[in-house]
XYZ file of C-alpha atoms in Angstrom:
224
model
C 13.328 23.195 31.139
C 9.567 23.501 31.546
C 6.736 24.588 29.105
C 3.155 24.497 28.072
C 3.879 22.034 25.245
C 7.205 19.653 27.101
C 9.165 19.087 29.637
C 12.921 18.466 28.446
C 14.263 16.565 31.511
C 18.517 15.635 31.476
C 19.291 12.007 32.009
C 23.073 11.252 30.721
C 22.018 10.418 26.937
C 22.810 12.612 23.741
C 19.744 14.568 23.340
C 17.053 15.500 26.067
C 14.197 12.934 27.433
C 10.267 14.425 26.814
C 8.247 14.483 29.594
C 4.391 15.635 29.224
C 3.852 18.177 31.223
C 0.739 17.230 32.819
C 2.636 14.839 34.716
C 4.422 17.077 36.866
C 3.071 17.691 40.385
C 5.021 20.708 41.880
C 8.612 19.559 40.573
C 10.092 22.254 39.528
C 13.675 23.120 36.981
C 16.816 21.433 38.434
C 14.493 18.827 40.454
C 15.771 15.041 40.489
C 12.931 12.280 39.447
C 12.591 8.913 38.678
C 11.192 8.033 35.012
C 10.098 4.980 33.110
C 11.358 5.040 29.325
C 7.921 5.050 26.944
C 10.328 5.298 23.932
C 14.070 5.542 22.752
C 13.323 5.893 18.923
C 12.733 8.359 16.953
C 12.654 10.646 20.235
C 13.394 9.487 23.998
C 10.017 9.389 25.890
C 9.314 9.222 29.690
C 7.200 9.428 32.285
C 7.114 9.785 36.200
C 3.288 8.167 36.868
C 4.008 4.544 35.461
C 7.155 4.254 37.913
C 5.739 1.360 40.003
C 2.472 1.335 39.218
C -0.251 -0.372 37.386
C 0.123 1.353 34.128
C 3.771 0.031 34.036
C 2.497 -3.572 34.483
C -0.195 -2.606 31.943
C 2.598 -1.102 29.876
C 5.098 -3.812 29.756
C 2.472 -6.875 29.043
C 1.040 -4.676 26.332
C 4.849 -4.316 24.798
C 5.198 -8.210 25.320
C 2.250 -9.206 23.316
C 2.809 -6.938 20.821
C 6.418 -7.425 20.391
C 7.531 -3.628 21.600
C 11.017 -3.203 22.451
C 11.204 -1.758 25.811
C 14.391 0.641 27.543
C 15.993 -0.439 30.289
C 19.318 -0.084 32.235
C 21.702 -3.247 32.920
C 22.352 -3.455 36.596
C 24.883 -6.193 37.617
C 25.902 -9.421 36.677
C 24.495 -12.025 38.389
C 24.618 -16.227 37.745
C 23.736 -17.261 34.036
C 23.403 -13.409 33.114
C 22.269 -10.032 34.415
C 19.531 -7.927 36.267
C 18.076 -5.709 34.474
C 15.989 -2.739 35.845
C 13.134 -1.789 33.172
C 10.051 0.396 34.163
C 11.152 0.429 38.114
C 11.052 -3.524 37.760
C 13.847 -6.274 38.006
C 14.234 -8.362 34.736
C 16.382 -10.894 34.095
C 18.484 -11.167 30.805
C 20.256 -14.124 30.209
C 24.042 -13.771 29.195
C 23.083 -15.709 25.486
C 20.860 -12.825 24.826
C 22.971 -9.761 25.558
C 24.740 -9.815 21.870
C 24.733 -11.640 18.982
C 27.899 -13.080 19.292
C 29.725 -14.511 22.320
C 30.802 -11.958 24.950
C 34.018 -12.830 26.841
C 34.163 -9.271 28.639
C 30.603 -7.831 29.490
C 31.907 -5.344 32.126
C 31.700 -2.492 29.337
C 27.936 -3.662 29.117
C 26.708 -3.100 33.560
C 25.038 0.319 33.987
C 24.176 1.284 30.554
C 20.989 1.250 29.067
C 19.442 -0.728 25.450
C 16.586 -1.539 24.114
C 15.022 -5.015 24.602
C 12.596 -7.497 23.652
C 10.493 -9.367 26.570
C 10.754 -12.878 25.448
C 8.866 -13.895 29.179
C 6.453 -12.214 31.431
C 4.660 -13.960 33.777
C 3.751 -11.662 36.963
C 2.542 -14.602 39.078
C 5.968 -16.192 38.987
C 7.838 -13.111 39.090
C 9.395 -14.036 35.555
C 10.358 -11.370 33.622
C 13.228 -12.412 30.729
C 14.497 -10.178 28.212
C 17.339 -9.948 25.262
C 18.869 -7.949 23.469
C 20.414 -10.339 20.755
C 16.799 -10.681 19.222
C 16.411 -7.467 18.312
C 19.877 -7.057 17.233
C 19.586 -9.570 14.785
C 16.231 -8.642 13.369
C 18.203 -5.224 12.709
C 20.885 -7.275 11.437
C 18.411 -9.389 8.725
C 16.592 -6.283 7.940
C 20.019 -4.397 6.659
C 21.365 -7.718 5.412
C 17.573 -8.055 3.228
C 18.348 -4.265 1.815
C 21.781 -4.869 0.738
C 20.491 -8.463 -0.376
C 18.613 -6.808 -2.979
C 21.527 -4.861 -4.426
C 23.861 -7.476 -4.693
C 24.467 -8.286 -8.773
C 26.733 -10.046 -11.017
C 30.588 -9.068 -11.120
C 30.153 -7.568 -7.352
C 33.150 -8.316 -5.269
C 32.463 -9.227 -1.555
C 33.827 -10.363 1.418
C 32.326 -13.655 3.340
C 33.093 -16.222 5.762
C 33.367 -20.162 4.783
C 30.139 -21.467 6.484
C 28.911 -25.211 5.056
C 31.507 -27.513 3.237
C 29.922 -30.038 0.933
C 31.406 -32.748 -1.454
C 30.762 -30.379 -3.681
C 31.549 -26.672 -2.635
C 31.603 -24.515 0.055
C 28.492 -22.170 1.330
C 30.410 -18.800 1.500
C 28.192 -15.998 3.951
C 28.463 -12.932 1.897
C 25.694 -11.404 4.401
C 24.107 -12.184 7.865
C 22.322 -15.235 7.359
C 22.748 -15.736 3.441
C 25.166 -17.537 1.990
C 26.404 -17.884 -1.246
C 27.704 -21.279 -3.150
C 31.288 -21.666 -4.810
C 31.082 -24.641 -6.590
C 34.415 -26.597 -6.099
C 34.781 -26.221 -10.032
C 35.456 -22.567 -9.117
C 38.244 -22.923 -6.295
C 40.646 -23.358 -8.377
C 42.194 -23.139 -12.160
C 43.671 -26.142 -10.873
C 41.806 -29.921 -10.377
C 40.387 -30.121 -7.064
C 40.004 -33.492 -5.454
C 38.585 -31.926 -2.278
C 36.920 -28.698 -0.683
C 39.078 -28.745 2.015
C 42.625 -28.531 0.294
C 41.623 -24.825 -0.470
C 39.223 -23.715 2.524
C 38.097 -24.607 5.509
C 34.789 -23.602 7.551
C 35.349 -20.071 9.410
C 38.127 -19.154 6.868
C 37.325 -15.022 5.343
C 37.935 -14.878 1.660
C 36.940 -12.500 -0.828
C 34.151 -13.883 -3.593
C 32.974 -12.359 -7.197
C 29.510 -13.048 -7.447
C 29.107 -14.542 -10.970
C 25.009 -15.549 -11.269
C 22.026 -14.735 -9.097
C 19.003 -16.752 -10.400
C 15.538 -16.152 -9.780
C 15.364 -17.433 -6.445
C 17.964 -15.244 -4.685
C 20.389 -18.095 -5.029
C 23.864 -16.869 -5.530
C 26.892 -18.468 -7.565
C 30.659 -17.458 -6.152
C 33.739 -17.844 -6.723
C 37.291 -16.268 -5.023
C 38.229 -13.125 -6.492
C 41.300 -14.554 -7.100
C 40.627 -17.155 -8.778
């Protein structure tokens, strides 16, 4: 549809794209055109001038220095990772940066579109990384740092064994924070070693029983 105030343009996502109307030049409702996302969040935003030209240069260094996530559709797989086609340019993502975690099948990943973070732009080389595990893990360490806050004594959660020491294991009860169960606290019984009761990856389900003054946690297994 076309107004005074937007243009509300169809491209395959859940809600409309917003085009400004003063970039049309004849199209007309039901006309096919090529669009660089501006913005996926809190509203998608496009627009038809900055495909291929110096504004889109203009608009992806400016997102670069400033740390601006930037849309863009992955293409095809290629050697070490994919292609990735972002403002009507070809970036590359490397296959360490498309998730968090290791990805054995990334077929369900070619031909959709994220957002990403430009971690390398240099237009004299024709270098042009992105990734999308940075940004998922600074979404990950913000919602970890809310619930973080919340977490108090006699809360029961659910971790993975990440550290073993001579004397306990480091339990992570959220992305990137850990907890310590003493090895006092594996057991009613004596405990000669760490390792007769867990082991490093093993999931086990913790009590919190102190949180001091410098987010430092005490655990120990609900069970116990």
């Amino acid at each position: 549809s076309i107004s005074e105030s937007a243009v509300l343009v169809d491209c395959g996502a859940k809600s409309e794209a917003e085009l400004d109307p003063q970039e049309l030049d004849g199209q007309s409702v039901g006309d096919e055109i090529e669009a660089v996302v501006l913005e996926s969040e809190p509203s998608l935003k496009i627009s038809i001038k900055l495909v291929g030209s110096k504004d889109a240069a203009d608009h992806l260094q400016n997102a670069f220095q400033n740390e601006i996530p930037v849309n863009g559709k992955i293409t095809r797989k290629i050697k070490g990772g994919f292609d990735v086609e972002i403002a009507g340019k070809r970036a590359f993502l490397p296959l360490r940066h498309l998730d968090v975690r290791f990805v054995q099948d990334t077929s369900g990943y070619i031909g959709e579109s994220y957002d990403f973070k430009i971690i390398e732009l240099n237009t004299e080389d024709n270098k042009f990384v992105v990734s999308r595990a940075d940004l998922l893990k600074k979404e990950q360490e913000a919602s970890a740092e809310k619930a973080w806050d919340k977490i108090e004594i006699g809360a029961t959660l659910s971790g993975h064994v990440s550290s073993i020491q001579d004397f306990g294991a480091f339990v992570e009860i959220l992305p990137g924070r850990d907890g310590l169960c003493h090895i006092s606290e594996l057991s009613h019984d004596y405990v000669s070693s760490v390792t007769d009761v867990v082991n490093i990856g093993d999931e086990i389900k913790v009590l919190v029983i102190s949180v001091d003054d410098h987010d430092r946690v005490k655990i120990r297994p609900r069970q116990a």
